[in-house]
CSV table of C-alpha atoms in Angstrom, one decimal:
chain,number,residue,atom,x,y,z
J,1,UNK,CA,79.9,50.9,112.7
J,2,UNK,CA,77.3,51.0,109.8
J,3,UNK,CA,78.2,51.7,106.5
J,4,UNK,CA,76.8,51.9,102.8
J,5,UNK,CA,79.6,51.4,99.7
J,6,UNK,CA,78.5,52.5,96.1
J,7,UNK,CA,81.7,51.8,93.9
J,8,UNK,CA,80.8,53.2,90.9
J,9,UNK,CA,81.2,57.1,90.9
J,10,UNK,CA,79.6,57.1,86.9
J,11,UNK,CA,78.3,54.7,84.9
J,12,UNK,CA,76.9,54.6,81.5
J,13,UNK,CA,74.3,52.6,79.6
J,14,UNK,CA,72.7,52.6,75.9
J,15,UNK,CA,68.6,53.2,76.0
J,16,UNK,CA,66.5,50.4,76.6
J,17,UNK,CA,69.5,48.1,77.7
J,18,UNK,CA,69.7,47.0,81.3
J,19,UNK,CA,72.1,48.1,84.5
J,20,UNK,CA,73.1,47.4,88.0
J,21,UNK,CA,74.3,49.7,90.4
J,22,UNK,CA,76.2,47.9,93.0
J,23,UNK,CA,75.8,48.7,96.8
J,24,UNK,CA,77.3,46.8,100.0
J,25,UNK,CA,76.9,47.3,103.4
J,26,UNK,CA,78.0,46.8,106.7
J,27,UNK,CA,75.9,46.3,109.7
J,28,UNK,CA,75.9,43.8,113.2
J,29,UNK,CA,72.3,44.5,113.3
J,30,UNK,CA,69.7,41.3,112.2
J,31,UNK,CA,67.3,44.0,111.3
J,32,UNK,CA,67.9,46.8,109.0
J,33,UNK,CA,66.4,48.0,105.9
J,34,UNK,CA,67.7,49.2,102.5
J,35,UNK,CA,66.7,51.8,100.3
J,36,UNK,CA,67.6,53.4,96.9
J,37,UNK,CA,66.6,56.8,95.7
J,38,UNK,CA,66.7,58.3,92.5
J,39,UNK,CA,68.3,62.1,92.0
J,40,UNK,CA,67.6,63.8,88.9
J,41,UNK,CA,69.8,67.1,88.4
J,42,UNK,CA,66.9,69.3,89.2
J,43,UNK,CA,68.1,67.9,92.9
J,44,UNK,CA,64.9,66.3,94.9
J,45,UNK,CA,65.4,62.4,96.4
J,46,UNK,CA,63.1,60.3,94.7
J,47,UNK,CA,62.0,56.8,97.0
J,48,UNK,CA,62.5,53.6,94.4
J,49,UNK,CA,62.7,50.7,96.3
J,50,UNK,CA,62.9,49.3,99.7
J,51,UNK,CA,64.0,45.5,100.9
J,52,UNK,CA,63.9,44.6,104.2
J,53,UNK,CA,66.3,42.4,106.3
J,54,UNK,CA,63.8,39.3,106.6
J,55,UNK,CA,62.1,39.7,103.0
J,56,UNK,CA,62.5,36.3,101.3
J,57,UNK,CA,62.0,37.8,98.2
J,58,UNK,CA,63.8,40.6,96.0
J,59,UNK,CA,62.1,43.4,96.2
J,60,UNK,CA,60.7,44.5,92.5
J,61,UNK,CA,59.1,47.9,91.5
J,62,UNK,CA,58.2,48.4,87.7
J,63,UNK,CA,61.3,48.5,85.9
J,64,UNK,CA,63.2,48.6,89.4
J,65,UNK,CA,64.5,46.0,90.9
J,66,UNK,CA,66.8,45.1,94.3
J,67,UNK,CA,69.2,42.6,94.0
J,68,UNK,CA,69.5,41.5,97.8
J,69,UNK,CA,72.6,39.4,98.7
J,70,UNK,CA,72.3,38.8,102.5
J,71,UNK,CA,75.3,37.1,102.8
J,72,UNK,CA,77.7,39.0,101.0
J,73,UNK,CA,75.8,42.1,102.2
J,74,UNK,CA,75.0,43.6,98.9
J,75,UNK,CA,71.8,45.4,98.1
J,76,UNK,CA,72.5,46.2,94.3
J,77,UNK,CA,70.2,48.3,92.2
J,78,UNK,CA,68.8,46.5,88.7
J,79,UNK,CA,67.2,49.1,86.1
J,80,UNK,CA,65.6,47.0,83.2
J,81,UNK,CA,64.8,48.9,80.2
J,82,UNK,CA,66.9,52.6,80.6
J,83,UNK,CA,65.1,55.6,79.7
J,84,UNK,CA,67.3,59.0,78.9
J,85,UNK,CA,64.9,59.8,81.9
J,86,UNK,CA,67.1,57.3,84.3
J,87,UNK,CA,70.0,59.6,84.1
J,88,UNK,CA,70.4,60.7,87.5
J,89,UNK,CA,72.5,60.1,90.6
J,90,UNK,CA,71.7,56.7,92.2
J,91,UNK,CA,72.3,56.6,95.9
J,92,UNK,CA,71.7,53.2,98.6
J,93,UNK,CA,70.6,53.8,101.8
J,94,UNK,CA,70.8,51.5,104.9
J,95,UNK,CA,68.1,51.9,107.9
J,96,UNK,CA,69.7,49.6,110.6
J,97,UNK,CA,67.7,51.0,114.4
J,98,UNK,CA,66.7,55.0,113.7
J,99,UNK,CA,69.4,55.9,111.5
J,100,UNK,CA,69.7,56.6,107.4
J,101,UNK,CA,73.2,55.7,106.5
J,102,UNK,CA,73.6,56.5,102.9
J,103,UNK,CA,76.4,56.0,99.8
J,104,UNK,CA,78.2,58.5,98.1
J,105,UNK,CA,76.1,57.3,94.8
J,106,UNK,CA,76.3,56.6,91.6
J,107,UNK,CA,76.3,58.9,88.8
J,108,UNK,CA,73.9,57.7,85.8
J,109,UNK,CA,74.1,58.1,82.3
J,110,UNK,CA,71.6,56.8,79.4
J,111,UNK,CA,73.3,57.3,76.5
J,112,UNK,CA,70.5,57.2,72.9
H,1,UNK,CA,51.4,71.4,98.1
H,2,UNK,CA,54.8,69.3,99.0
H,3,UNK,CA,54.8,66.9,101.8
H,4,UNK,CA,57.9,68.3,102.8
H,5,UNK,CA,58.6,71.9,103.1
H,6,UNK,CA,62.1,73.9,102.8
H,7,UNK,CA,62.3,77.3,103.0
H,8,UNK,CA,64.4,79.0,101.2
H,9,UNK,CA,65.1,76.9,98.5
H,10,UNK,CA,68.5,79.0,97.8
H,11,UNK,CA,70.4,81.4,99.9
H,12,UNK,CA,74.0,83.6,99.6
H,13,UNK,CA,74.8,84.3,103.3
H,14,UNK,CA,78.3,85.9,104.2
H,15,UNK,CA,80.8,84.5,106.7
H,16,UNK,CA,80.4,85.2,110.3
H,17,UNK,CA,76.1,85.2,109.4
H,18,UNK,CA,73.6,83.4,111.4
H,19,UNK,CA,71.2,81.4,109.4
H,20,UNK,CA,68.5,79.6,109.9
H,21,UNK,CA,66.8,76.9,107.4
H,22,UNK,CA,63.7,75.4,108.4
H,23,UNK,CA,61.5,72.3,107.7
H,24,UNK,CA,58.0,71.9,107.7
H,25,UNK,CA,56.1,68.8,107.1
H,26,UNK,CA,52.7,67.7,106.7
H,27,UNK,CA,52.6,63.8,106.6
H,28,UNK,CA,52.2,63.3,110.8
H,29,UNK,CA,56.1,61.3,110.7
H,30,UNK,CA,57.4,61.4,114.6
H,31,UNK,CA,61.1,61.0,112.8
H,32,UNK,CA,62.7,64.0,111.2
H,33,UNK,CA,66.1,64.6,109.6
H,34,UNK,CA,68.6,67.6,108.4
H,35,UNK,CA,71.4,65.8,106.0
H,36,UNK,CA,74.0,67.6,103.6
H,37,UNK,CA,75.3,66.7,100.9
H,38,UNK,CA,79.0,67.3,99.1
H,39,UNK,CA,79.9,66.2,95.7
H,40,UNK,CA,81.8,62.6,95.9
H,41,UNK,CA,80.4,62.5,99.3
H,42,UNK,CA,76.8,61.5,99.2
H,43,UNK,CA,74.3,62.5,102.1
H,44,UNK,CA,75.9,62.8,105.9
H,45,UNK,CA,73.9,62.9,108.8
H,46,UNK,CA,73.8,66.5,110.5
H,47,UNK,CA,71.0,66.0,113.2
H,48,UNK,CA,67.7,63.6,113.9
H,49,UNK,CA,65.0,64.4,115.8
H,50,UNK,CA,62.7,60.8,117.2
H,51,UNK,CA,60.0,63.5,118.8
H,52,UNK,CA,59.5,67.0,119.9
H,53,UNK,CA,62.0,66.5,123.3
H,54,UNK,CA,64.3,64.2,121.8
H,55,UNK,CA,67.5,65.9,119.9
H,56,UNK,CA,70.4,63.9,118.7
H,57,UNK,CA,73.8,64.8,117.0
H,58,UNK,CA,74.6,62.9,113.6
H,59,UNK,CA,78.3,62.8,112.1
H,60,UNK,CA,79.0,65.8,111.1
H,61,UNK,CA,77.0,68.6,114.1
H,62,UNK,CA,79.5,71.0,114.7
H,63,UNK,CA,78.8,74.5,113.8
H,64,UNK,CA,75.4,73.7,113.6
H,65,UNK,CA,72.3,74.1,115.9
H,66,UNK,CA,68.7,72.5,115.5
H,67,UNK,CA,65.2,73.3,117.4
H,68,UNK,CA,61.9,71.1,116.8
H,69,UNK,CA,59.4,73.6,117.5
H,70,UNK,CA,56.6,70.9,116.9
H,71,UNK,CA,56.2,67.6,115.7
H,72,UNK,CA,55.9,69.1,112.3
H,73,UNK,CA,58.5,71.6,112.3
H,74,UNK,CA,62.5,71.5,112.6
H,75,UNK,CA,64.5,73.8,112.2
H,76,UNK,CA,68.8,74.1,111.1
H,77,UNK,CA,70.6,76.8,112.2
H,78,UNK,CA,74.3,78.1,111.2
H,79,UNK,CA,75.3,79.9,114.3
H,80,UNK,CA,78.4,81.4,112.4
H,81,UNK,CA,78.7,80.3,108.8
H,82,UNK,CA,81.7,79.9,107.0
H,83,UNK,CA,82.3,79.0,103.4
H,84,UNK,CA,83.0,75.0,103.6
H,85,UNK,CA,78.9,75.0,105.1
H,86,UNK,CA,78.5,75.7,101.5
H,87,UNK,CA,76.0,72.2,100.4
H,88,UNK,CA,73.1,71.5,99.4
H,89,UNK,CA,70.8,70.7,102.7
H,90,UNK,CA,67.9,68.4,102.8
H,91,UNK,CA,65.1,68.2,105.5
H,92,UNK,CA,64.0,64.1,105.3
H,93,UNK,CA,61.3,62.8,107.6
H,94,UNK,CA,60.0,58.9,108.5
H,95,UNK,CA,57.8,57.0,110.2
H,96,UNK,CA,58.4,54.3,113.0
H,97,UNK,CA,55.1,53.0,113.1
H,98,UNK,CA,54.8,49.5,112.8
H,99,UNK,CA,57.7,49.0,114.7
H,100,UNK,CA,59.7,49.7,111.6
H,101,UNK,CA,61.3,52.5,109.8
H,102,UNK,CA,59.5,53.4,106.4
H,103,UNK,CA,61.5,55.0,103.9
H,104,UNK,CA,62.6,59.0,104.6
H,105,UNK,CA,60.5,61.2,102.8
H,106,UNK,CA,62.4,64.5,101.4
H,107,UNK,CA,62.2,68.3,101.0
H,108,UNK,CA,63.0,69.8,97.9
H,109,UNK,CA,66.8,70.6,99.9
H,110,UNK,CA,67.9,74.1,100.2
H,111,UNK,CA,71.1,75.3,98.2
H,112,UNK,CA,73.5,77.3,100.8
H,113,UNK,CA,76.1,79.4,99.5
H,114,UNK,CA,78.9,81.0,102.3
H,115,UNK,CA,80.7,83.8,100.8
């Protein structure tokens, strides 16, 4: 069975200091991909980042980055820099065949 | 104009009501989605649609009903709601091209209220 842990129900963080946001997984599958998303509290999923099984490299986007463990299965979320903006939950997907398999997320806050 | 499209974007519905919440999407993806999602228990799978003939049940399908009327259109329905349907639903759709899955693009998600 796939599966997606986020550990972290809340965290916090002071402005312009960094944070991760851990995520594991669980999958027999060689290839899957992984995914965070970004919720703000006026609710839409915002795309961040994507790594996929057979990137060498960690996956970066701006101040986003993906901490991708293969062998220990983690996929954790690196946020350089917080912005009050970042507040938001923080949710890990997994994309192993057709399905999204996601976390029960993380709940952000950027404290000034 | 959004990608993908929600309608309504909130709705109070009494118990025992059919309702129907649809999804419309302009970005050509062969994959769409209908998730949930429950404080403390993140986004869960209600059912996935690969193309217009193919229909399959996530984890949590019971008491609810989907048609995909065209590639760019599916639709959730709630053939009798009841109050613990209450959530916040989101309409997601991918792409499989290049013989990978791209990331799920969402709809704004629909807040459902069962009174």
């Amino acid at each position: 069975a796939q599966k997606i842990t986020q550990t972290q129900p809340g965290m916090f963080v002071q402005e312009k200091e960094a944070v991760t946001l851990d995520c594991t997984y669980d999958t027999s599958d060689p290839s899957y991909g992984l995914f965070w998303y970004k919720q703000p509290s006026s609710g839409e999923m915002i795309f961040l980042i994507y790594q996929g099984s057979y990137d060498q490299q960690n996956a970066t986007e701006g101040r986003y980055s993906l901490n991708f463990q293969k062998a220990r299965k983690s996929a954790n979320l690196v946020i350089s820099a917080s912005q009050l903006g970042d507040s938001a939950m923080y949710f890990c997907a997994m994309t192993p065949g057709n399905q999204f398999y996601f976390g029960t997320g993380t709940s952000l806050t950027v404290i000034p | 104009d959004a990608d993908v499209t929600q309608t309504p974007r909130n709705r109070i519905t009494k118990t025992g009501k059919r309702i129907m919440l649809e999804c419309s999407q302009t970005k050509g993806h062969d994959r769409m989605y209908w998730y949930r999602q429950d404080p403390g228990l993140g986004l869960r799978l209600i059912y996935y649609s690969f193309d217009v003939k193919d229909i399959n049940k996530g984890e949590i399908s019971d008491g609810y009903s989907v048609s995909r009327q065209a590639q760019a259109k599916f639709s959730l329905s709630l053939e009798s709601a009841i109050p613990n349907q209450t959530a916040l639903y989101f309409c997601a759709t991918s792409d499989s091209g290049r013989g990978s899955v791209t990331e799920a693009f969402f709809g704004q998600g629909t807040r459902l209220t069962v009174v």
